[in-house]
Amino acid sequence: MTTYDGSMEWPRLEQYSDQPVFNTKAVVQQTGVPAPTLRAWERRYSLLRPERANNAYRLYSERDIALIHWLKECVDGGMSISHAVALFRHLEEQQRHPAEEDVDTYFDVATPSFQVALNPPEPNTDQFAHTGREASGDYLSAFQPETLKPGRGYPEAYSMQVARAQLIEIFQDMDEQAAQVLMGSMLSFYAVEQVCSELIMPTLWDIGHLWAEGYLTVSVEHFASNFFRAVLTNMFHVTRGPSTGPLVITCCAPGEPHELSVLMLSLLLRRRGVRVVYLGQSIETTGLLHTAKKISPAVICLSLTLPAYLPALMSLGRQLQLMSDRRPLLIYGGQAFAQFPHPENLIPEGVYMHGDLTEITTHIQSIVLEVSVKK
């Protein structure tokens, strides 16, 4: 079922009987899916497992029919059957871990809300080997043996690794002032781009790992996310961008609440001299289309972390393609696409980008420059 925000809901198969009673003809009549298609889905994806009656005819259950209806809705919405199956398996995995899913509505089983929608940094497994107790103090002391407590002042320069550990400790104390002092110090010694890629992103992933292992609470995660969001938003608004030239709109996909990655991208693009309008979380499709027609952006960049909102993004891509005049180029990316073998084929109307944040920024900048030269 498609929700009001464009995401695909779990089909709630558990509420249907798994008793095999319907023959193929009955299933075709109820679902509208031809028999050869049903057999192909059964053979290729092993989702449907009809039993055989004494006469060797297939018998399907109510559960099978509900799943077929759900898959057909995905396909009718523009998704390929292979991607619909991948999405079903992702949602099924979430159902197997209800405790984690119920912790907070922002959490996705595979990707916590605070983990940015770009490739994660390489994990440093050694730093987690020291977490022997039910708190992260041992983890922190493992790579900051001379930790300074908030209020004692900070040295003139930090290694990124030490600053990451100190930030996590500060976040646990909910000490916003200490976090501001530390971030101010790092920004005075390092470029914004380096702080984003070597401090903010790895810190978020460290917090994600610690949360998954039970060393940090959701409250710490929310405090850290809100702190970094405020820092990035402030830097974005105080960075002066050009008032003319090709325009880039950046935002999250419809329904998508996780904005830190696209917010960082917006900041770095503006620092490169690109004219950027940032629209934030969970963009509404009709409003974005209206805006695109009114201000004619050269590029629209959309970020997606939760696979459940992929159908809404695919629909948006098709609607953008129908624009007759001054159609913008759609660029999309995010952690959600790591679940699919060929993400570049999911939205044929757009350009898929992934990898290093700086490289993505450079690529988009070059595209904007090409548009500028053509005009």
Coordinates of C-alpha atoms in Angstrom, one line a residue:
M1 CA 0.0 0.0 0.0
T2 CA 1.2 3.5 -0.9
T3 CA 0.9 5.9 2.1
Y4 CA -0.1 9.6 1.8
D5 CA 3.6 10.6 1.7
G6 CA 4.5 8.3 -1.2
S7 CA 6.2 5.5 0.7
M8 CA 5.4 1.8 0.4
E9 CA 4.0 0.3 3.5
W10 CA 4.7 -3.3 4.7
P11 CA 1.8 -5.3 3.2
R12 CA 1.0 -6.8 6.7
L13 CA 1.2 -10.4 5.4
E14 CA 1.0 -11.8 8.9
Q15 CA -2.7 -11.0 9.1
Y16 CA -3.5 -13.3 6.1
S17 CA -4.0 -17.0 6.1
D18 CA -1.2 -19.1 4.7
Q19 CA -3.5 -22.0 3.9
P20 CA -3.1 -22.9 0.2
V21 CA -6.7 -22.9 -1.3
F22 CA -6.7 -20.7 -4.4
N23 CA -5.8 -22.1 -7.9
T24 CA -3.9 -20.1 -10.5
K25 CA -7.1 -19.0 -12.3
A26 CA -8.6 -17.6 -9.1
V27 CA -5.4 -15.7 -8.3
V28 CA -5.2 -14.2 -11.8
Q29 CA -8.8 -13.0 -11.5
Q30 CA -8.2 -11.4 -8.1
T31 CA -4.9 -9.8 -8.8
G32 CA -4.9 -9.1 -12.6
V33 CA -1.4 -10.6 -12.8
P34 CA -1.1 -13.2 -15.7
A35 CA -0.2 -16.8 -14.9
P36 CA 3.1 -16.7 -16.8
T37 CA 4.1 -13.6 -14.8
L38 CA 3.3 -15.4 -11.6
R39 CA 5.4 -18.4 -12.6
A40 CA 8.3 -16.1 -13.6
W41 CA 8.2 -14.3 -10.2
E42 CA 8.1 -17.7 -8.4
R43 CA 11.1 -19.0 -10.4
R44 CA 13.3 -16.0 -10.3
Y45 CA 12.7 -14.5 -6.9
S46 CA 11.4 -17.4 -4.7
L47 CA 9.0 -15.1 -2.9
L48 CA 5.9 -17.1 -4.0
R49 CA 5.9 -20.8 -2.9
P50 CA 2.6 -22.2 -3.9
E51 CA 1.9 -25.8 -2.9
R52 CA 0.9 -28.4 -5.4
A53 CA -2.4 -30.2 -5.2
N54 CA -2.8 -33.9 -6.0
N55 CA -3.3 -33.0 -9.6
A56 CA 0.0 -31.0 -9.5
Y57 CA -1.8 -27.7 -9.9
R58 CA -0.5 -24.7 -7.9
L59 CA -2.5 -23.6 -4.9
Y60 CA -1.9 -20.1 -3.4
S61 CA -2.8 -18.7 0.0
E62 CA -4.4 -15.4 1.0
R63 CA -0.9 -14.3 2.0
D64 CA 0.4 -15.0 -1.5
I65 CA -2.4 -13.0 -3.0
A66 CA -1.7 -10.0 -0.7
L67 CA 2.0 -10.2 -1.7
I68 CA 1.1 -10.3 -5.4
H69 CA -1.2 -7.3 -5.0
W70 CA 1.7 -5.4 -3.3
L71 CA 4.2 -6.3 -5.9
K72 CA 1.8 -5.3 -8.7
E73 CA 1.2 -1.9 -7.0
C74 CA 5.0 -1.3 -7.0
V75 CA 5.3 -2.3 -10.7
D76 CA 2.3 -0.2 -11.7
G77 CA 4.0 2.7 -9.9
G78 CA 7.0 2.4 -12.2
M79 CA 9.3 0.2 -10.2
S80 CA 10.9 -2.9 -11.8
I81 CA 10.0 -6.2 -10.3
S82 CA 13.6 -6.8 -9.2
H83 CA 13.6 -3.5 -7.3
A84 CA 10.2 -4.2 -5.8
V85 CA 11.4 -7.6 -4.5
A86 CA 14.5 -5.9 -3.0
L87 CA 12.3 -3.3 -1.3
F88 CA 10.0 -6.1 0.0
R89 CA 13.0 -7.9 1.5
H90 CA 14.2 -4.7 3.1
L91 CA 10.8 -4.1 4.7
E92 CA 10.5 -7.7 5.7
E93 CA 13.9 -7.4 7.5
Q94 CA 12.5 -4.4 9.4
Q95 CA 9.6 -6.5 10.6
R96 CA 11.9 -9.1 12.0
H97 CA 13.5 -6.5 14.3
P98 CA 10.5 -4.6 15.7
A99 CA 12.4 -3.6 18.9
E100 CA 14.9 -1.6 17.0
E101 CA 12.3 -0.1 14.8
D102 CA 10.1 1.0 17.7
V103 CA 12.9 2.9 19.5
D104 CA 12.2 6.0 17.4
T105 CA 10.4 6.7 14.2
Y106 CA 13.4 8.3 12.7
F107 CA 15.4 5.0 12.8
D108 CA 15.8 2.6 10.0
V109 CA 17.1 -0.8 10.8
A110 CA 20.0 -0.6 8.4
T111 CA 20.6 3.2 8.6
P112 CA 20.0 5.1 11.8
S113 CA 18.7 8.6 11.2
F114 CA 21.9 10.4 12.0
Q115 CA 24.0 8.4 9.5
V116 CA 24.5 10.6 6.5
A117 CA 23.3 9.4 3.1
L118 CA 26.8 9.1 1.6
N119 CA 29.4 6.4 1.7
P120 CA 30.5 5.8 5.4
P121 CA 34.1 6.2 6.3
E122 CA 36.2 3.0 6.8
P123 CA 35.4 1.6 10.3
N124 CA 38.2 1.7 12.8
T125 CA 37.6 -1.7 14.5
D126 CA 40.4 -1.2 17.0
Q127 CA 38.7 1.7 18.7
F128 CA 35.7 -0.5 19.5
A129 CA 37.8 -3.3 21.0
H130 CA 38.1 -1.2 24.2
T131 CA 34.3 -1.1 24.9
G132 CA 34.3 -3.6 27.6
R133 CA 31.6 -2.0 29.8
E134 CA 28.1 -0.8 29.4
A135 CA 29.3 2.8 28.8
S136 CA 31.5 4.3 26.1
G137 CA 34.1 5.7 28.5
D138 CA 36.6 3.0 27.7
Y139 CA 36.0 3.6 24.0
L140 CA 36.7 7.3 24.3
S141 CA 39.8 6.9 26.5
A142 CA 41.2 4.4 24.0
F143 CA 42.2 7.2 21.6
Q144 CA 42.3 10.3 23.8
P145 CA 44.5 9.5 26.8
E146 CA 44.9 13.1 27.8
T147 CA 41.3 14.2 27.4
L148 CA 40.5 17.7 28.5
K149 CA 37.1 18.0 30.3
P150 CA 34.7 20.8 29.3
G151 CA 35.7 24.0 31.1
R152 CA 39.4 23.4 31.3
G153 CA 40.0 24.9 27.9
Y154 CA 41.2 23.3 24.7
P155 CA 44.7 23.1 23.0
E156 CA 45.3 25.2 19.9
A157 CA 45.1 22.3 17.5
Y158 CA 43.5 18.9 17.5
S159 CA 43.9 15.8 15.5
M160 CA 40.5 14.9 13.9
Q161 CA 40.5 11.6 15.7
V162 CA 40.9 13.2 19.2
A163 CA 38.3 15.8 18.3
R164 CA 35.8 13.1 17.3
A165 CA 36.2 11.3 20.6
Q166 CA 35.9 14.6 22.6
L167 CA 32.7 15.5 20.7
I168 CA 31.2 12.2 21.6
E169 CA 32.0 12.7 25.2
I170 CA 30.6 16.2 25.2
F171 CA 27.4 15.0 23.5
Q172 CA 26.9 12.5 26.3
D173 CA 27.1 15.4 28.7
M174 CA 24.6 17.4 26.6
D175 CA 27.1 20.3 26.8
E176 CA 26.3 22.6 23.9
Q177 CA 28.7 25.4 24.9
A178 CA 31.6 22.9 25.1
A179 CA 30.7 21.5 21.7
Q180 CA 30.6 25.0 20.2
V181 CA 34.0 25.8 21.6
L182 CA 35.5 22.7 20.1
M183 CA 33.8 23.1 16.7
G184 CA 35.0 26.8 16.6
S185 CA 38.5 25.7 17.3
M186 CA 38.5 23.0 14.6
L187 CA 37.0 25.4 12.1
S188 CA 39.7 27.9 12.8
F189 CA 42.4 25.4 11.9
Y190 CA 40.8 23.4 9.2
A191 CA 38.8 24.1 6.0
V192 CA 35.0 23.6 6.2
E193 CA 35.3 20.8 3.6
Q194 CA 37.8 19.0 5.8
V195 CA 35.7 19.4 8.9
C196 CA 32.7 18.0 7.1
S197 CA 34.4 15.0 5.7
E198 CA 36.9 14.2 8.5
L199 CA 35.1 15.3 11.6
I200 CA 31.3 15.6 11.2
M201 CA 30.6 12.6 9.0
P202 CA 32.9 10.2 10.9
T203 CA 31.5 11.4 14.3
L204 CA 28.0 10.7 13.1
W205 CA 29.0 7.2 12.0
D206 CA 30.8 6.6 15.3
I207 CA 27.7 7.5 17.1
G208 CA 25.7 5.2 14.9
H209 CA 28.0 2.3 15.7
L210 CA 27.9 3.1 19.5
W211 CA 24.1 3.4 19.4
A212 CA 23.8 0.0 17.6
E213 CA 26.0 -1.6 20.2
G214 CA 23.9 -0.1 23.0
Y215 CA 26.6 2.3 24.3
L216 CA 24.7 5.5 23.5
T217 CA 21.1 6.4 23.8
V218 CA 18.7 8.0 21.3
S219 CA 18.9 11.2 23.3
V220 CA 22.6 11.5 22.6
E221 CA 22.0 10.9 18.9
H222 CA 19.3 13.5 18.7
F223 CA 21.5 16.0 20.6
A224 CA 24.4 15.4 18.2
S225 CA 22.2 15.5 15.1
N226 CA 20.5 18.8 16.1
F227 CA 23.9 20.3 17.1
F228 CA 25.5 19.5 13.7
R229 CA 22.3 20.6 11.9
A230 CA 22.5 24.0 13.6
V231 CA 26.2 24.4 12.8
L232 CA 25.8 23.5 9.1
T233 CA 22.7 25.6 8.7
N234 CA 24.4 28.6 10.2
M235 CA 27.5 28.2 8.0
F236 CA 25.2 27.8 5.0
H237 CA 23.3 31.0 5.6
V238 CA 26.4 33.1 6.5
T239 CA 28.2 31.9 3.3
R240 CA 27.6 34.4 0.6
G241 CA 26.6 32.8 -2.7
P242 CA 26.2 34.3 -6.2
S243 CA 22.9 36.1 -7.0
T244 CA 23.0 35.2 -10.7
G245 CA 23.8 32.2 -12.8
P246 CA 22.5 28.7 -13.0
L247 CA 20.5 27.6 -10.0
V248 CA 20.8 24.4 -8.0
I249 CA 17.9 23.2 -5.7
T250 CA 19.0 20.8 -3.0
C251 CA 16.6 18.8 -0.7
C252 CA 15.6 15.5 0.6
A253 CA 13.3 13.2 -1.4
P254 CA 9.6 13.2 -0.6
G255 CA 9.0 11.7 2.8
E256 CA 12.7 11.5 3.6
P257 CA 13.6 13.1 7.0
H258 CA 17.4 12.7 7.1
E259 CA 18.9 15.9 5.8
L260 CA 22.5 16.2 7.1
S261 CA 24.2 14.9 4.0
V262 CA 22.3 17.1 1.6
L263 CA 22.8 20.0 3.9
M264 CA 26.6 19.5 3.8
L265 CA 26.4 19.2 0.0
S266 CA 24.5 22.5 -0.2
L267 CA 27.1 24.2 2.0
L268 CA 30.0 23.0 0.0
L269 CA 28.4 23.9 -3.3
R270 CA 27.8 27.4 -2.1
R271 CA 31.4 27.7 -1.0
R272 CA 32.4 26.7 -4.6
G273 CA 30.4 29.7 -5.9
V274 CA 27.4 27.7 -7.0
R275 CA 24.0 29.4 -6.6
V276 CA 22.1 27.1 -4.3
V277 CA 18.6 27.0 -2.8
Y278 CA 18.2 24.5 0.0
L279 CA 14.7 23.2 0.7
G280 CA 15.4 20.8 3.6
Q281 CA 13.6 17.6 4.6
S282 CA 10.8 15.7 3.0
I283 CA 10.1 17.9 0.0
E284 CA 6.5 17.8 -1.2
T285 CA 6.3 16.7 -4.9
T286 CA 3.6 19.2 -6.1
G287 CA 5.4 22.1 -4.4
L288 CA 8.7 21.2 -5.9
L289 CA 7.3 20.9 -9.4
H290 CA 5.6 24.3 -9.0
T291 CA 8.9 25.8 -7.8
A292 CA 10.9 24.2 -10.7
K293 CA 8.5 25.7 -13.2
K294 CA 8.6 29.1 -11.6
I295 CA 12.4 29.6 -11.0
S296 CA 13.8 27.2 -13.6
P297 CA 16.7 25.6 -11.7
A298 CA 19.4 24.0 -13.8
V299 CA 19.8 21.1 -11.4
I300 CA 17.8 19.5 -8.6
C301 CA 19.7 17.4 -6.2
L302 CA 17.7 14.9 -4.1
S303 CA 18.9 12.7 -1.2
L304 CA 17.3 9.4 -0.1
T305 CA 18.3 7.4 3.0
L306 CA 15.2 5.2 3.6
P307 CA 14.3 2.8 0.7
A308 CA 10.6 3.0 1.6
Y309 CA 10.4 6.4 0.0
L310 CA 12.0 5.3 -3.3
P311 CA 8.6 5.0 -5.2
A312 CA 7.9 8.6 -4.4
L313 CA 11.3 9.7 -5.7
M314 CA 10.8 7.6 -8.8
S315 CA 7.4 9.2 -9.4
L316 CA 9.0 12.7 -9.0
G317 CA 11.6 11.8 -11.6
R318 CA 9.0 10.9 -14.1
Q319 CA 7.0 14.1 -13.5
L320 CA 10.1 16.2 -13.9
Q321 CA 10.8 14.5 -17.2
L322 CA 7.3 15.6 -18.4
M323 CA 8.3 19.3 -18.0
S324 CA 8.4 20.7 -21.6
D325 CA 10.3 23.9 -21.0
R326 CA 13.6 24.3 -19.2
R327 CA 13.6 20.9 -17.6
P328 CA 16.1 20.7 -14.8
L329 CA 18.6 17.9 -14.5
L330 CA 17.8 15.5 -11.7
I331 CA 20.7 14.3 -9.6
Y332 CA 20.0 11.7 -6.9
G333 CA 22.0 9.7 -4.3
G334 CA 22.0 8.4 -0.8
Q335 CA 22.4 5.4 1.4
A336 CA 19.1 3.9 0.3
F337 CA 20.6 3.0 -3.1
A338 CA 23.3 0.8 -1.6
Q339 CA 20.5 -1.8 -1.3
F340 CA 20.1 -2.2 -5.0
P341 CA 22.6 -3.8 -7.5
H342 CA 22.1 -1.1 -10.2
P343 CA 20.9 2.1 -8.6
E344 CA 21.8 4.1 -11.7
N345 CA 18.9 2.4 -13.5
L346 CA 16.3 3.1 -10.9
I347 CA 15.5 6.6 -12.1
P348 CA 16.4 6.7 -15.8
E349 CA 15.4 10.4 -15.9
G350 CA 18.2 11.3 -13.4
V351 CA 21.9 11.0 -12.8
Y352 CA 23.0 8.8 -9.9
M353 CA 26.0 10.0 -7.8
H354 CA 27.7 8.4 -4.9
G355 CA 31.0 8.3 -3.0
D356 CA 33.2 11.0 -1.6
L357 CA 31.4 14.3 -0.8
T358 CA 34.1 16.5 -2.2
E359 CA 34.1 14.5 -5.5
I360 CA 30.3 14.8 -5.7
T361 CA 30.5 18.5 -5.1
T362 CA 33.2 18.9 -7.9
H363 CA 31.1 16.8 -10.3
I364 CA 27.9 18.9 -9.7
Q365 CA 30.0 22.1 -10.0
S366 CA 31.3 21.0 -13.4
I367 CA 27.8 20.3 -14.6
V368 CA 26.6 23.7 -13.5
L369 CA 29.5 25.3 -15.3
E370 CA 28.6 23.5 -18.5
V371 CA 25.1 24.8 -18.2
S372 CA 26.4 28.3 -17.7
V373 CA 28.6 28.1 -20.8
K374 CA 25.7 26.8 -22.9
K375 CA 23.5 29.7 -21.8

